[in-house]
PDB file of C-alpha atoms in Angstrom:
ATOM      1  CA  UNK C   1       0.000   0.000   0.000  1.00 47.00           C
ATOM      2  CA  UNK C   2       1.501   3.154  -0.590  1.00 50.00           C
ATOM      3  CA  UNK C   3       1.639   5.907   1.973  1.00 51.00           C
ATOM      4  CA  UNK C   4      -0.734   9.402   1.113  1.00 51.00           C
ATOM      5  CA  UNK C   5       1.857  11.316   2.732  1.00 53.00           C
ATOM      6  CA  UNK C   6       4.677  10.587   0.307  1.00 52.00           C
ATOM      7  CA  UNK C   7       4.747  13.625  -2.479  1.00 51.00           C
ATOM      8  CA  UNK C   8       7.006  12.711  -5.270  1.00 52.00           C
ATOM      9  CA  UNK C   9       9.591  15.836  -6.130  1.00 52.00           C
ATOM     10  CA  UNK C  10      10.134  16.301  -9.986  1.00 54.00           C
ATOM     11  CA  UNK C  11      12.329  18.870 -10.968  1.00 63.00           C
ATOM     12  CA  UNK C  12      12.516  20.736 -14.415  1.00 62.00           C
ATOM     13  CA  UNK C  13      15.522  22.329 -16.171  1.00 74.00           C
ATOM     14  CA  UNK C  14      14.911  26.044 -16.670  1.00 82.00           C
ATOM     15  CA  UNK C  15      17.704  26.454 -18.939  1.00 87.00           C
ATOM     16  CA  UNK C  16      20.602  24.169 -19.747  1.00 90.00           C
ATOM     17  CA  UNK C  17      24.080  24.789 -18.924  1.00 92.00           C
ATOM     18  CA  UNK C  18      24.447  25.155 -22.719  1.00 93.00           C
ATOM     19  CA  UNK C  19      22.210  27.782 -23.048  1.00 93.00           C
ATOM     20  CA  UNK C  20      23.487  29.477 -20.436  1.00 93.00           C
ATOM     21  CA  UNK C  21      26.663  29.550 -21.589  1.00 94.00           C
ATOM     22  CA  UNK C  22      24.945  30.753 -24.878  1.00 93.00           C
ATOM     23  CA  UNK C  23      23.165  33.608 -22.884  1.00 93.00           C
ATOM     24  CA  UNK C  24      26.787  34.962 -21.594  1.00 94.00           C
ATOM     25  CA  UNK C  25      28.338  34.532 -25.209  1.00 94.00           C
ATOM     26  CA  UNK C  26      25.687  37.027 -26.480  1.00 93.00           C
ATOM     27  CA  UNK C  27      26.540  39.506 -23.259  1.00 93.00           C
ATOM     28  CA  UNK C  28      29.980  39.118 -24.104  1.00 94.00           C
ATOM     29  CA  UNK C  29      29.504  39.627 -27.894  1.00 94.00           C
ATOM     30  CA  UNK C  30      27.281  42.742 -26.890  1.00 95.00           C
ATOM     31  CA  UNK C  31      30.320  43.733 -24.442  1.00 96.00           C
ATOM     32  CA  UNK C  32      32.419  43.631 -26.924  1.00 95.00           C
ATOM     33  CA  UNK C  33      30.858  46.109 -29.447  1.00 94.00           C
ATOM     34  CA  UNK C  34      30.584  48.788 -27.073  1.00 96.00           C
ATOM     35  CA  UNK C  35      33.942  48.544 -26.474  1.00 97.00           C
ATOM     36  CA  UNK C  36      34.697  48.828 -30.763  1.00 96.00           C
ATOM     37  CA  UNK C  37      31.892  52.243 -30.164  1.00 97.00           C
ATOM     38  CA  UNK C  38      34.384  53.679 -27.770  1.00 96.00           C
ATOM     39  CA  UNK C  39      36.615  56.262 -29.500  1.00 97.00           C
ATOM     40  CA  UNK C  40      40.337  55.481 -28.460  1.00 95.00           C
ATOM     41  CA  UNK C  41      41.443  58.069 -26.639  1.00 96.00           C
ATOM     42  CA  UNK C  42      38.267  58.492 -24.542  1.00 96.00           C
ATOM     43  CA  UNK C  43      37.904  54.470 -23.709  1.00 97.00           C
ATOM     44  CA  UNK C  44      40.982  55.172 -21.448  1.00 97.00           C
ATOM     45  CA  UNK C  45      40.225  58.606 -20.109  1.00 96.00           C
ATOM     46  CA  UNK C  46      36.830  59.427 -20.102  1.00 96.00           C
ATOM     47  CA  UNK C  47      34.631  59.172 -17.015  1.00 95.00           C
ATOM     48  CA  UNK C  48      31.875  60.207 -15.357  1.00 95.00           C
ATOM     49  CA  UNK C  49      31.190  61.626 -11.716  1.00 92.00           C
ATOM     50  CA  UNK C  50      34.540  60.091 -10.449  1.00 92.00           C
ATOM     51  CA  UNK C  51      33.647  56.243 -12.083  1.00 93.00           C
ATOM     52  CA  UNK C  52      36.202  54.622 -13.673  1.00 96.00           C
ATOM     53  CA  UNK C  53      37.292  54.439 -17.176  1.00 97.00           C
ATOM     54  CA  UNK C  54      35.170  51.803 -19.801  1.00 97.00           C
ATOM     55  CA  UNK C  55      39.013  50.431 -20.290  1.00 97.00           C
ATOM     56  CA  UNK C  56      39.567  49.859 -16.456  1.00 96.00           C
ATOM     57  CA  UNK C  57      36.040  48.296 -16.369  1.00 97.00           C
ATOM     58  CA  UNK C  58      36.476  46.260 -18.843  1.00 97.00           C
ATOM     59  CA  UNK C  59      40.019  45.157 -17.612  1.00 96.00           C
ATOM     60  CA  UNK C  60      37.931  44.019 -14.372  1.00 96.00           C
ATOM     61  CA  UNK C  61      35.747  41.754 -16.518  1.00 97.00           C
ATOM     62  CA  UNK C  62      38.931  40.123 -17.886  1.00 96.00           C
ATOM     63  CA  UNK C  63      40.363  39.416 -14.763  1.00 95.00           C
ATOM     64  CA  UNK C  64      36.719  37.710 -13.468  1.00 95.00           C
ATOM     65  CA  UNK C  65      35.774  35.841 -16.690  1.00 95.00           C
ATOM     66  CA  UNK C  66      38.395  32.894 -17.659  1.00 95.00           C
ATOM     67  CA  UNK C  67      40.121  33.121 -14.026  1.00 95.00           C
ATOM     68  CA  UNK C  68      36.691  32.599 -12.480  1.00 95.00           C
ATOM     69  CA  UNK C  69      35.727  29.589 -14.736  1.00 96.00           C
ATOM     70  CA  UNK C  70      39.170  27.947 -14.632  1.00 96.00           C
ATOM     71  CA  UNK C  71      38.547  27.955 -10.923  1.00 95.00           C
ATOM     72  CA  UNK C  72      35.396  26.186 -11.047  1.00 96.00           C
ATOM     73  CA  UNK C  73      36.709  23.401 -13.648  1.00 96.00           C
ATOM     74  CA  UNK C  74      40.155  23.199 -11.629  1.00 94.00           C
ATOM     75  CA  UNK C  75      39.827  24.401  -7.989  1.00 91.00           C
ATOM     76  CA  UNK C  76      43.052  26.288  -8.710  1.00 91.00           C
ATOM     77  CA  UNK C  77      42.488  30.165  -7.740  1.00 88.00           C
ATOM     78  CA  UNK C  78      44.318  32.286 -10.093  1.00 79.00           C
ATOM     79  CA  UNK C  79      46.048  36.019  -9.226  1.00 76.00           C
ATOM     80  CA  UNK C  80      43.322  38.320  -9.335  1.00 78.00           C
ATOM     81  CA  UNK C  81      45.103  40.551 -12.152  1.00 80.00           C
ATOM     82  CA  UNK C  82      42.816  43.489 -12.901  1.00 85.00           C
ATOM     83  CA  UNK C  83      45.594  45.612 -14.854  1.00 85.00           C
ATOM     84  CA  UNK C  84      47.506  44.452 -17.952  1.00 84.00           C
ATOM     85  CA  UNK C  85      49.519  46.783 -20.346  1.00 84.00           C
ATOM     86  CA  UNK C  86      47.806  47.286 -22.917  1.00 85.00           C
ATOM     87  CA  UNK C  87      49.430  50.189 -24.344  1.00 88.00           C
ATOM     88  CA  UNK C  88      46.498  52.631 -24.596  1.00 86.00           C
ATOM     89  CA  UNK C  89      45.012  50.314 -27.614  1.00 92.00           C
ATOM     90  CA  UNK C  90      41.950  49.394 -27.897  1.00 94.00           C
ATOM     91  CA  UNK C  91      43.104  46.360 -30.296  1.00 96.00           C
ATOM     92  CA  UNK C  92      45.203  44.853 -27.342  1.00 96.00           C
ATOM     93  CA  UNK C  93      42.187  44.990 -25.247  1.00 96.00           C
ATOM     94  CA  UNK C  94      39.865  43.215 -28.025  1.00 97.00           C
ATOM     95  CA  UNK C  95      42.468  40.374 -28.365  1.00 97.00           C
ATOM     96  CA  UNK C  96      42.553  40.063 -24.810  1.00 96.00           C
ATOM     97  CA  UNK C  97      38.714  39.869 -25.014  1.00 96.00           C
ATOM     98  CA  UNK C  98      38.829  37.031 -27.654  1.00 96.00           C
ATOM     99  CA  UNK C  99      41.530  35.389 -25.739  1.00 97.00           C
ATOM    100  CA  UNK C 100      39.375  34.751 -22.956  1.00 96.00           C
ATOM    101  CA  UNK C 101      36.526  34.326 -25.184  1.00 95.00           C
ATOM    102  CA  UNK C 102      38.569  31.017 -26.340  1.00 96.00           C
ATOM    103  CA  UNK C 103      39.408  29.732 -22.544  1.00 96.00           C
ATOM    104  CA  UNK C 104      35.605  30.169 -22.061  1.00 97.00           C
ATOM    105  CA  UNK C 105      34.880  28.065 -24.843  1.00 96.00           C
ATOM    106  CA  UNK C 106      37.222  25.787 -23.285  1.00 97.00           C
ATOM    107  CA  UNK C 107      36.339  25.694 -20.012  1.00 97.00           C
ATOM    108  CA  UNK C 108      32.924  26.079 -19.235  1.00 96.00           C
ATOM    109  CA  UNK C 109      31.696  23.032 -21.279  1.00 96.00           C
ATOM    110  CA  UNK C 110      33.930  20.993 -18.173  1.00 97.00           C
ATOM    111  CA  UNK C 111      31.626  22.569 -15.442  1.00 96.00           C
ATOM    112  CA  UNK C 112      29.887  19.456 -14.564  1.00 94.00           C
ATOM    113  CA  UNK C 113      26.133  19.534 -14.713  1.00 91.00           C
ATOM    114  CA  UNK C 114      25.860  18.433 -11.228  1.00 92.00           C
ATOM    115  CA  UNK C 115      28.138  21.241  -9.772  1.00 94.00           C
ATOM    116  CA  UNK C 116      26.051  23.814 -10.498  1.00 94.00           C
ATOM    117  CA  UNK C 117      24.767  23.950  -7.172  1.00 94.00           C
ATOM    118  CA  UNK C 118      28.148  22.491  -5.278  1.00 95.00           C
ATOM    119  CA  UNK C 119      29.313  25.588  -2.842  1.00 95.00           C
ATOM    120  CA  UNK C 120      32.247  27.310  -4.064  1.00 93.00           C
ATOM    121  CA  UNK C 121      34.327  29.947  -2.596  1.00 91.00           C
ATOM    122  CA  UNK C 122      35.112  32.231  -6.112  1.00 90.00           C
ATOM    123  CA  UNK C 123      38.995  33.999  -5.798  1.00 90.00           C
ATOM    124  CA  UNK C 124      39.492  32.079  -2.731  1.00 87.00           C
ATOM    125  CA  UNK C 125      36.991  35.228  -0.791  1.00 88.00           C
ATOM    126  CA  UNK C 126      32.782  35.345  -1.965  1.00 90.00           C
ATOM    127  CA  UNK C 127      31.111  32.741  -1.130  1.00 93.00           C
ATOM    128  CA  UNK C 128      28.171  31.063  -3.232  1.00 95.00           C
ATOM    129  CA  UNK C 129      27.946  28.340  -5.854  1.00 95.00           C
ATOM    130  CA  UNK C 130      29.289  27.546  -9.281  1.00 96.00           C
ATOM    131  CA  UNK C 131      25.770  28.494 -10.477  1.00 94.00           C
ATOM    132  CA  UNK C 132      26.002  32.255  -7.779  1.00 96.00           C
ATOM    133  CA  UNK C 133      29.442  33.239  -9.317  1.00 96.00           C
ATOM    134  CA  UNK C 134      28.385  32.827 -13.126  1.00 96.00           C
ATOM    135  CA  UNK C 135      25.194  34.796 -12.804  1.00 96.00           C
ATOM    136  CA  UNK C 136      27.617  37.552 -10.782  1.00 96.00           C
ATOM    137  CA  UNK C 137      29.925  37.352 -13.923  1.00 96.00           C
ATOM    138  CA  UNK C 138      27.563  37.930 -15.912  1.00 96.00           C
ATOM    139  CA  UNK C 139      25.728  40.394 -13.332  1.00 96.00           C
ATOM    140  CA  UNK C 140      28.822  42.490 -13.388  1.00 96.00           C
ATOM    141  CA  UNK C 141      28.943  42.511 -16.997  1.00 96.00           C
ATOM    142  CA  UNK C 142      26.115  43.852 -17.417  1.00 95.00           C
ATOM    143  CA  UNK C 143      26.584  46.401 -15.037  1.00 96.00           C
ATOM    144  CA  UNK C 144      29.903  47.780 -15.753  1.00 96.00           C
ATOM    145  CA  UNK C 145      28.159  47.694 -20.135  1.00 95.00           C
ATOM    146  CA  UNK C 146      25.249  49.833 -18.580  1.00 95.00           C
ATOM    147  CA  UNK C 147      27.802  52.312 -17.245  1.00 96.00           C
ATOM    148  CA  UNK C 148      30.148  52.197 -20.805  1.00 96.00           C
ATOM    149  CA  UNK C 149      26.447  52.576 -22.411  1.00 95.00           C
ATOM    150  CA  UNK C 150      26.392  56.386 -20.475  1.00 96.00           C
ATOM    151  CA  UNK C 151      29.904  57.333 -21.457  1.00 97.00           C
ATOM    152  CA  UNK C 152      28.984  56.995 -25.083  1.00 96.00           C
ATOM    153  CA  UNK C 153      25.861  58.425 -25.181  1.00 96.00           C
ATOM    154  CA  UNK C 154      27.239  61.319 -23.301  1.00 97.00           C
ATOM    155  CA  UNK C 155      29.882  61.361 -25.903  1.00 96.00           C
ATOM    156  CA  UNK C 156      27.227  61.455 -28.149  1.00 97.00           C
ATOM    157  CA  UNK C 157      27.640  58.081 -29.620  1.00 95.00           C
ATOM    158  CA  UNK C 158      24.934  55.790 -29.862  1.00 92.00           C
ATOM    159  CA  UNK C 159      25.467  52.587 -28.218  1.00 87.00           C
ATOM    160  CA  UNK C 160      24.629  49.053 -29.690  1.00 79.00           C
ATOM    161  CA  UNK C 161      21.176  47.952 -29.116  1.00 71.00           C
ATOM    162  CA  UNK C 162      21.161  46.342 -25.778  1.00 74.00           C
ATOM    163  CA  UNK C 163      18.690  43.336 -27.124  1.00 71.00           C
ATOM    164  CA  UNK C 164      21.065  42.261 -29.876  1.00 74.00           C
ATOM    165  CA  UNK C 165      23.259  39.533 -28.567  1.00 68.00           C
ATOM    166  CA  UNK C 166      23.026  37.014 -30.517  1.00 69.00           C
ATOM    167  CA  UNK C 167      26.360  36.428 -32.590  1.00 54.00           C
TER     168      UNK C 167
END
């Protein structure tokens, strides 16, 4: 006989770990043109209100992205290395960008579908989960884009459309 007080738990997949992954690609893509809208000299001087630059924003998205997923796969926490030389050129920051666009495309297909929810400690400090520290990669993404979207239109540039980000 069974017992009426047993309730049987299903669970559904929102969204895949593919599609996630897809869902950051098309941030990053996004990301990525605003950073081509910039004008050169102004992507690493101009600011708002005392914020920083787009190019020292940006530079803190490199040094979160691959470090923070190679951490997850490996369990080996990287230097947190927000500055790199990149001579004042836009084109060394790009092929940084597409550098790390290539160790994400490595990486995160080895994040283990069951690990999404194993707790993680991300740059050896913040607390969470594998699943917590992607959305606050992604989170901060957005974020620091939504500022770099101000500087340009108050350069009088018109950003890209914040919907397009599929590749």
């Amino acid at each position: 006989m069974e017992n009426s007080n047993t309730s049987t738990v299903k669970s559904a997949t929102v969204i895949t770990p593919e599609e996630l992954f897809a869902h950051w690609q098309g941030h990053r893509d996004l990301t990525r043109r605003t950073i081509e809208a910039f004008p050169e000299k102004e992507f690493f001087t101009y600011s708002i209100g005392g914020m920083r630059t787009f190019a020292e924003m940006v530079m803190e998205l490199l040094a979160i992205a691959s470090p923070g997923i190679k951490e997850i796969v490996t369990g080996k926490t990287e230097e947190f290395k927000e500055h790199v030389d990149h001579k004042n050129s836009k084109k060394v920051i790009l092929e940084l960008w597409d550098k790390t666009t290539g160790e994400l495309n490595e990486y995160f297909p080895k994040i283990k579908e069951e690990d999404f929810h194993k707790a993680i400690k991300s740059f050896g400090q913040y607390e969470g989960t594998v699943q917590s520290s992607i959305f606050y990669f992604i989170d901060n993404e957005i974020h620091h884009r939504g500022q770099g979207f101000v500087y340009l239109r108050s350069l009088n540039i018109e950003p890209p459309f914040f919907w397009e980000r599929d590749k």
